[in-house]
XYZ file of C-alpha atoms in Angstrom:
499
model
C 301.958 200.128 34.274
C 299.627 197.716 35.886
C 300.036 199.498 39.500
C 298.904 202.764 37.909
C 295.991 201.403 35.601
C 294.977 199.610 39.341
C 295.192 202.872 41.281
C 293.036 204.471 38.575
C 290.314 201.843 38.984
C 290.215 202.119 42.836
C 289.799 206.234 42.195
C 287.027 206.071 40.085
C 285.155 203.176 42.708
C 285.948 205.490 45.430
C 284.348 208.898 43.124
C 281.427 207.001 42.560
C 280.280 205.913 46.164
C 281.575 209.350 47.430
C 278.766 210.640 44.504
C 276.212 208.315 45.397
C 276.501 208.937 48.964
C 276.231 212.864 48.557
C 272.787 211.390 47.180
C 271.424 209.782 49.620
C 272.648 212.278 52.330
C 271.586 215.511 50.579
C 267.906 217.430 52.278
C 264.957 216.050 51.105
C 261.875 217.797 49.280
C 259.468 218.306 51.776
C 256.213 219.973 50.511
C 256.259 223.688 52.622
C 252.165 225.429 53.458
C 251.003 228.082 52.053
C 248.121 230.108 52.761
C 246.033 231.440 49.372
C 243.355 232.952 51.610
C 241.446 233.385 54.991
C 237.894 234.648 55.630
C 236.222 237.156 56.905
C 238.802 240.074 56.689
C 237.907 241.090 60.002
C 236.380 240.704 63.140
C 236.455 241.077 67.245
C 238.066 238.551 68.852
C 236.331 235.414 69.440
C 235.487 235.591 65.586
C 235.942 232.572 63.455
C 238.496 232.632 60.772
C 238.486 229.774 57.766
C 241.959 229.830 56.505
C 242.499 227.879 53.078
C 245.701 227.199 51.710
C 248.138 223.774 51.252
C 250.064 221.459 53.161
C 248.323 221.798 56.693
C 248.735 218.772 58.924
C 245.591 216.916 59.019
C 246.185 217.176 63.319
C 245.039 220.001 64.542
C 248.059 220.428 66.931
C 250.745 219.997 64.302
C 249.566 223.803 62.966
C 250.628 226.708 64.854
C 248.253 229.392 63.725
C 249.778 233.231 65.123
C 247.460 236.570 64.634
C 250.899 238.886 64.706
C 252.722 237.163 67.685
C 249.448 235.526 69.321
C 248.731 232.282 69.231
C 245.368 231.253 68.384
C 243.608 227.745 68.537
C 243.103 225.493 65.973
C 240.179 224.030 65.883
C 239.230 221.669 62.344
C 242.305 221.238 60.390
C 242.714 219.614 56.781
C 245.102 219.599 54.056
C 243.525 222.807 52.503
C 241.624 224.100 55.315
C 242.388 225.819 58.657
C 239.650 227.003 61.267
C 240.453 228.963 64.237
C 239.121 231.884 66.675
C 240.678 235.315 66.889
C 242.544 234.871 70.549
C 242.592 237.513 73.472
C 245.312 239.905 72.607
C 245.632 239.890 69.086
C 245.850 243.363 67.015
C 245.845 243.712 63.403
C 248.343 242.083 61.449
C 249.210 238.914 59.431
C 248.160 235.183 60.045
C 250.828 232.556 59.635
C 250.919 228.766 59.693
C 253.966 226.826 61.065
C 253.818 222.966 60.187
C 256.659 220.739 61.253
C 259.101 224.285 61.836
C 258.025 225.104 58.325
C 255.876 228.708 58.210
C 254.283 230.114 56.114
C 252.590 234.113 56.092
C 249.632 235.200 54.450
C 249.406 238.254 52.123
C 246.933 240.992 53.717
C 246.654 241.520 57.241
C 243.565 240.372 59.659
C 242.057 243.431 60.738
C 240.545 243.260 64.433
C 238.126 245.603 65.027
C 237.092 246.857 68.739
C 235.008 244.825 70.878
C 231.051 244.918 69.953
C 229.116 246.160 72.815
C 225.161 245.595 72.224
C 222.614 247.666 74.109
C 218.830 246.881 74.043
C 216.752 250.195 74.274
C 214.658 248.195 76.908
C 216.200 245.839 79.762
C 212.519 243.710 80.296
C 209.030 244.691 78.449
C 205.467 243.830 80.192
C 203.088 242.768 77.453
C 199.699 240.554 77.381
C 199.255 238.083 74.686
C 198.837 239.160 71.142
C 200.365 242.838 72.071
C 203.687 243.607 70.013
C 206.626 246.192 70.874
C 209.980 246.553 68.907
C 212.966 246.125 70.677
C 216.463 248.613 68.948
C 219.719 247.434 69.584
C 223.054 249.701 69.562
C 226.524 249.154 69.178
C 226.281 246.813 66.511
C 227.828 248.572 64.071
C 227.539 247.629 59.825
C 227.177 244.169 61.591
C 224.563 241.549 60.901
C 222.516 241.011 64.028
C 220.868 237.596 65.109
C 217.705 237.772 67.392
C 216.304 234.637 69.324
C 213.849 233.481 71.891
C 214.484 230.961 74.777
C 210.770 230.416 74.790
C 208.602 230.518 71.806
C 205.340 229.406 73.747
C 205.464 232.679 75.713
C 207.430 234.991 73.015
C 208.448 235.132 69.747
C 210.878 237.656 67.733
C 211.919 238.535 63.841
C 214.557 239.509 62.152
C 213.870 243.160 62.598
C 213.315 242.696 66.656
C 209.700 243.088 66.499
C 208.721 240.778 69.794
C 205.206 239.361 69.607
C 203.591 237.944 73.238
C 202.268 234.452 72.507
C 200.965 232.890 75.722
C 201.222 233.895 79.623
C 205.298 233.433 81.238
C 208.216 234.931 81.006
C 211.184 234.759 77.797
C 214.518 236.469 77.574
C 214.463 237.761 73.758
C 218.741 237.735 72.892
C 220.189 239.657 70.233
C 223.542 238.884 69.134
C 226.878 239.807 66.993
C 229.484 236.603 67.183
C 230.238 236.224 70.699
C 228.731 239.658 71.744
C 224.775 239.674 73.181
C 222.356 241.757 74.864
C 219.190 240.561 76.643
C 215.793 241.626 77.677
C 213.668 239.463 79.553
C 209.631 239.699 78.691
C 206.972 239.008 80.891
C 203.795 238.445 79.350
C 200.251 238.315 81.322
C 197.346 236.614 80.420
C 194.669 238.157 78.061
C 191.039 238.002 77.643
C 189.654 237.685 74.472
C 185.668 237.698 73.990
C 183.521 238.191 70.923
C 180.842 240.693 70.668
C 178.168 241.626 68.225
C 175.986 244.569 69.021
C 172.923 246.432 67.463
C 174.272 250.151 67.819
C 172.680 250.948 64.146
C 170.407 249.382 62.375
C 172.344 246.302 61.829
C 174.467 244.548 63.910
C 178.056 245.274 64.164
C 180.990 242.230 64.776
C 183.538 242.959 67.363
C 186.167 242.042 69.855
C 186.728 242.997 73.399
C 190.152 242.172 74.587
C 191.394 242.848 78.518
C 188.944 245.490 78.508
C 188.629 247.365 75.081
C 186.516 246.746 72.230
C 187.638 247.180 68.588
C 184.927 247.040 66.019
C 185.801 244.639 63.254
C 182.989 245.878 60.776
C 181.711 249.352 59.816
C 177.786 248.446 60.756
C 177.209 249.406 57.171
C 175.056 245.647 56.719
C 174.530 242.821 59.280
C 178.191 241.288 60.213
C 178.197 238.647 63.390
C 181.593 237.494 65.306
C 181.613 233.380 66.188
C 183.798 231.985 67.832
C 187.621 232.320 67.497
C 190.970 231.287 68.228
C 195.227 232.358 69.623
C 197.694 231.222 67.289
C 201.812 232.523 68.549
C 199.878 235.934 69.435
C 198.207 235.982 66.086
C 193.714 236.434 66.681
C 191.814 234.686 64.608
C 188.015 234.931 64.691
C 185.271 233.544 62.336
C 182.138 235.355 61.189
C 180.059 236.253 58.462
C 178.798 239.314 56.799
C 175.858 240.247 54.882
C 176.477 241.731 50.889
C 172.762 243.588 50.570
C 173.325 243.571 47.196
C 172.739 239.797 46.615
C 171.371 239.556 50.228
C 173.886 236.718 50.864
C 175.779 236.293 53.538
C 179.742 236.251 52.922
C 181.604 233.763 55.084
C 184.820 234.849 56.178
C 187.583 235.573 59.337
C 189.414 237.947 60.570
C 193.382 237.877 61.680
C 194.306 240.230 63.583
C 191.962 242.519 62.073
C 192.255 241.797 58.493
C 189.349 240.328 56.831
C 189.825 237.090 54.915
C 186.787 236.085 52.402
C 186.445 231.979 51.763
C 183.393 232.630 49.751
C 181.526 235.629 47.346
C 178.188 236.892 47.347
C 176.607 233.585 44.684
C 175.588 231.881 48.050
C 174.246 232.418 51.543
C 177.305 230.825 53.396
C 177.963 232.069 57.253
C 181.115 230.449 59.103
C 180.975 229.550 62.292
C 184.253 228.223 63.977
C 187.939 228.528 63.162
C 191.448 226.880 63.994
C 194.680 226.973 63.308
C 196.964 223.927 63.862
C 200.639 223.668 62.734
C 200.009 226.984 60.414
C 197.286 225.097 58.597
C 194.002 227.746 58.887
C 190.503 225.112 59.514
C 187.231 226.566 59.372
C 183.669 225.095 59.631
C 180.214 226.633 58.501
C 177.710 225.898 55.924
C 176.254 227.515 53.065
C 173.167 227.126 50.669
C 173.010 224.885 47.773
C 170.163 224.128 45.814
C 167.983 222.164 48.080
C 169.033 222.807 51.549
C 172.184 224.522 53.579
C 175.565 221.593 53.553
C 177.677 222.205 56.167
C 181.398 222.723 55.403
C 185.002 222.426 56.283
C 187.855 224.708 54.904
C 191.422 224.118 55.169
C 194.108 227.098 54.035
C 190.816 227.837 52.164
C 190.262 225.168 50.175
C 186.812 224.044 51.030
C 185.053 220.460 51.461
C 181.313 219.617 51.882
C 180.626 217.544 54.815
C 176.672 216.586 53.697
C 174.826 215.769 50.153
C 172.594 218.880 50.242
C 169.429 216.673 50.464
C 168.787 217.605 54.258
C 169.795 220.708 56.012
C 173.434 220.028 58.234
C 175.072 222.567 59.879
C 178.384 222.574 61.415
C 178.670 224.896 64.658
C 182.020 224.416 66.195
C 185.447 222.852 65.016
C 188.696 221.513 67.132
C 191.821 220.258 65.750
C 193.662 217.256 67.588
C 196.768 216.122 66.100
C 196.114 217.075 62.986
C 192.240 215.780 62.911
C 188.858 217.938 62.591
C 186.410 217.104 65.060
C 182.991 219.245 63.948
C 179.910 219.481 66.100
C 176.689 220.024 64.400
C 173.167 218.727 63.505
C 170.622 217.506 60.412
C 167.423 218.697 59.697
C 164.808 216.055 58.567
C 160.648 215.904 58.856
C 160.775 218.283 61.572
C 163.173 217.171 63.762
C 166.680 217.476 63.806
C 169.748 215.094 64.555
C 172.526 216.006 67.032
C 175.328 214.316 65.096
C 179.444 214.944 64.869
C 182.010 214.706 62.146
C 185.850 213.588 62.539
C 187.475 214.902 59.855
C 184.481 213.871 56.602
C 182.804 211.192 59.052
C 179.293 211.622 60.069
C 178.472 209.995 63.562
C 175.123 210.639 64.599
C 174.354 211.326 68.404
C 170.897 210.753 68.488
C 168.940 208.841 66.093
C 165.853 211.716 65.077
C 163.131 210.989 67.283
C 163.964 214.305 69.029
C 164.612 217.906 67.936
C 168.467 217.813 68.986
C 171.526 219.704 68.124
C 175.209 219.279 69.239
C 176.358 222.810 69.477
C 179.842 222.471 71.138
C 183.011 219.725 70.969
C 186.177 219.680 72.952
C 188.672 216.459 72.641
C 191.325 215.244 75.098
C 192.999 212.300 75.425
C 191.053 208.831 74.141
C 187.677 211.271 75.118
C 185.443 213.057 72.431
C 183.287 215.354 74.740
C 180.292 217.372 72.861
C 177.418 218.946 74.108
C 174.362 220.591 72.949
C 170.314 219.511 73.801
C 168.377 217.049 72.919
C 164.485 217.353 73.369
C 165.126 220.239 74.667
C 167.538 219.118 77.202
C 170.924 220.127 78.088
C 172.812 217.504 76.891
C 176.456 216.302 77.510
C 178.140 213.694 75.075
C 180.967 211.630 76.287
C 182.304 209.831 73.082
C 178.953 208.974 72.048
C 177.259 208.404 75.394
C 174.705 210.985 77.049
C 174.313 212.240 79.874
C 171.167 214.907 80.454
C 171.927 217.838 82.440
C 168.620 218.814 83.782
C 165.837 216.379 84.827
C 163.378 215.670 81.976
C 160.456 217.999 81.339
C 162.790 221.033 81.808
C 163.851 223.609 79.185
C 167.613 223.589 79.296
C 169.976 224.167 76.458
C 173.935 223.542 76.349
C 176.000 226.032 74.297
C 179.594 225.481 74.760
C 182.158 222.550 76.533
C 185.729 222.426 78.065
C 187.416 220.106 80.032
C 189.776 220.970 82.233
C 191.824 217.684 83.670
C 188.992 215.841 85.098
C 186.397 218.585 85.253
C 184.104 218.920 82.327
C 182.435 222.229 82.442
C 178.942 223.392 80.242
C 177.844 226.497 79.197
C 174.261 227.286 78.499
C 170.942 228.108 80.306
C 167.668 226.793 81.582
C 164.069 227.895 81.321
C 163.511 228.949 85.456
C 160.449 229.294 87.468
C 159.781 232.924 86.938
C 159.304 232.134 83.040
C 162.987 233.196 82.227
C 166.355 231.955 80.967
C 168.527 231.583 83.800
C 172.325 231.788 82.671
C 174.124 228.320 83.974
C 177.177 226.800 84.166
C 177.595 222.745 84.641
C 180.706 221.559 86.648
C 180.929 217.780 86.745
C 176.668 218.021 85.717
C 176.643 220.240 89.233
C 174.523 223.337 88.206
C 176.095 226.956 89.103
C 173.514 229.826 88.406
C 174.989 232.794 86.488
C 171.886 235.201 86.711
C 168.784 235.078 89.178
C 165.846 234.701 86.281
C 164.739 238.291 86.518
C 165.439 238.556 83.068
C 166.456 236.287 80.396
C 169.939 234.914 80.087
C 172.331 232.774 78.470
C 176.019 231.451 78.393
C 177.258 231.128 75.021
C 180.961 229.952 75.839
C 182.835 228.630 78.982
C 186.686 228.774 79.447
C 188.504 227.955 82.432
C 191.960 229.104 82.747
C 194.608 228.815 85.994
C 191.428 227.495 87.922
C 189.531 230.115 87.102
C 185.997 230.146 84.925
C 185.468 232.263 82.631
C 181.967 232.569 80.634
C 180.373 235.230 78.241
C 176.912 235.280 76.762
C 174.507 237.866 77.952
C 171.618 239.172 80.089
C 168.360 241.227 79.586
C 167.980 244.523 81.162
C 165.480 247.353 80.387
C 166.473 250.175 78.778
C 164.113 253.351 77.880
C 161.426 250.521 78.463
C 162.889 248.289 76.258
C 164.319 244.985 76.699
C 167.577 244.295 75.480
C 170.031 241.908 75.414
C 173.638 243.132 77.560
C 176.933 241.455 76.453
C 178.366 240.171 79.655
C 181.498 238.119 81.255
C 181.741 236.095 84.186
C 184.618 235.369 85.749
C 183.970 232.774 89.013
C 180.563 234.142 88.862
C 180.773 238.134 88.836
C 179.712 239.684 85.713
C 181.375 242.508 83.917
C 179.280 244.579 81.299
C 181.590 244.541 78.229
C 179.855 246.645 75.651
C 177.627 249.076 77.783
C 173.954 249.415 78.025
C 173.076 251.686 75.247
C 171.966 249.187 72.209
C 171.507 245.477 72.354
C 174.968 243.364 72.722
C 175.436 239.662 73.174
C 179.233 237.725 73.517
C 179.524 234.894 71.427
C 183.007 233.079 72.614
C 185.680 233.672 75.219
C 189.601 232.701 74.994
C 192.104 233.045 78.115
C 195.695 233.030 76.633
């Protein structure tokens, strides 16, 4: 009896560790991937795919990603999400995930369309600065299209492919569809922008001559005048003012690219006289009548700022932007005389100290160096940060209109009273004097430019036409003048820009 109650014992023991070892030996539950979804639903190959799901290996290698039978490369892996490229060779058909020999399929099939070819309908455009062509692409299908420049400074491009030339080189515009591209390379010259006003009705008319032809920014209905101006990425900005005969004010406003732009109404005579744009930020500079006197004034975006009290007369003639600054030439009106004097930013600095009739009429800054220019008892005058320097010998009638410096060269624009009892046209390189016109008749420079080593300078000379003497828009480039506007009415250029 006790052998068989012992042999029972030693049967259950050996039931129970057979049990227990089944346990331990059995397959374990190892969590298995899954894929819930993958995006886009198509593509060409090269196109990324974002598949999300469960269970991926955190190591990019230890997921075998297949389009059909081709292997494609994994490039970000998490637990949830899988991103890869479609590889060479794939067709449509099903993704699937393999983690530790453990795969997994997805739903809906990867459809792979045909290869995107792109075609530009032009291989290369020739523009000038501020001209504007559209470039069409083909080939790409229902697909979104991305269009870039490699260089912005010479050409930009929108979303619709409408290329704009900014500034003289060349730029390869690119339009592309995931890995797919097409090219066109634009080369974009130089252009020549000068201001014009001329008398071809009874009132003068503002204008613009650019690389040749001249597009009338006013209807000559009432007195309108063009000042200076300035090339923002292609865009033309020019400053002006126009005269509302019903009030008999003048309206100061610009013009982009055509389009007028009002900063004041008819209440007050205001006339502008210089504009900038910096960093998309719009400066002008002008004055306009208050009660007592004209106060010269700065706008920015068109919000506008008096730079004077309105006791004495200040006007502000010409504007440049450095790093974000406004540095204003202009003058002050008191007993008679007047005082050459600059602003930075809302900063008077006076030039001269009123002894004199002087004006500063130009301003140009680079590096530690504020140059102006202008006259000062009626003598051509050059300002280097404060300090004078007279460009003709005293007892002379010479007057300085514009300034640019070049490097080291400092160039003036202006003209001098000559021996035959007439303006003589003049440049100043380095104080040197270079004679424009020969003093048969009256002349003047009213803006110097200098661009690839070449000067550039517009004003105007007097001829006689029908027996009359009138004034003849002209441009000189190194010294040979070019009629812009013709000889029928009276024309005069205000301001020339080389971009």
């Amino acid at each position: 009896m006790k052998k068989i109650l012992s042999n029972a014992i030693l049967l259950l023991c050996t039931l129970s560790i057979i049990v227990n070892c089944s346990k331990d030996d059995g397959p374990s539950s190892e969590a298995l991937p899954s894929i819930t979804a993958f995006t886009p639903k198509s593509g060409t190959v090269g196109t990324e795919v974002t598949i999300t799901g469960k269970n991926f290996s955190t190591i990019t290698s230890e997921n075998v990603v297949k389009f059909g039978n081709v292997t494609a490369i994994v490039t970000q892996a998490s637990e949830t999400e899988l991103k890869t490229s479609v590889p060479d060779g794939a067709s449509t058909s099903k993704i699937s995930v393999t983690v530790n020999g453990n795969a997994t399929t997805s739903t809906d099939s990867f459809i792979v369309n045909a290869p995107i070819n792109l075609e530009l309908n032009k291989s290369s455009l020739e523009l000038h600065t501020s001209d504007a062509e559209q470039l069409t692409v083909s080939g790409a299908g229902e697909n979104q299209v991305t269009w870039s420049s490699d260089n912005e400074d010479v050409a930009i491009v929108d979303e619709s492919g409408n290329v704009k030339a900014v500034g003289a080189g060349t730029a390869n515009i690119t339009v592309s569809v995931n890995e797919s591209q097409a090219s066109a390379e634009i080369t974009v010259e130089p252009s020549v922008f000068v201001t014009v006003n001329h008398y071809k009705t009874t009132d003068y008319t503002a204008s613009i001559w650019t690389n040749g032809s001249i597009t009338e920014l006013t209807d000559g209905s009432s007195n309108a005048y063009a000042n200076s101006m300035d090339i923002y990425k292609g865009d033309v900005f020019i400053s002006g003012s126009e005269l509302d005969k019903e009030s008999e004010n003048y309206i100061a406003k610009y013009w982009k690219n055509g389009e007028v732009n009002n900063l004041t109404d008819n209440s007050s005579d205001t006339r502008l006289s210089s504009v900038k744009v910096y960093d998309d930020d719009i400066y002008a500079v002008g004055y306009g009548t208050d009660e007592n006197a004209y106060t010269a004034k700065l706008w920015k975006n068109g919000n506008v700022q008096d730079l004077s009290d309105g006791i004495n007369t200040n006007l502000a003639l010409d504007l440049v932007i450095n790093n974000g600054n406004a540095f204003i030439a202009g003058y002050e009106s008191t007993d008679n005389k007047s005082i050459a004097k600059i602003w930075v930013n809302d900063v008077p600095h006076l030039l001269t100290d009123g002894t004199n009739y002087a004006r500063a009429t130009s301003i140009f800054v680079t590096g530690d160096y504020i140059y102006a220019t202008g006259y000062d008892n009626n003598i051509a005058t050059l300002w280097k940060s404060g300090t004078p320097t007279p460009l003709t010998e005293e007892g002379s009638m010479s007057f300085a209109y514009s300034v640019f410096v070049d490097g080291t060269d400092v160039y003036v624009g202006g003209s001098e009273y000559g021996e035959e009892g007439k303006y003589i046209a003049k440049i100043w390189k380095n104080g040197v004097p270079i004679d424009l016109t020969d003093g048969t008749f009256n002349a003047k420079v009213n803006s110097v430019f200098v661009y690839n080593g070449d000067i550039y300078a517009v004003g105007y000379e007097n001829t006689i036409v029908n027996d009359e003497e009138i004034n003849v828009a002209k441009l000189w480039v190194n010294g040979t003048p070019t009629i812009l506007a013709g000889t029928d009415y009276s024309t005069y250029a205000v301001s020339v820009v080389v971009k």
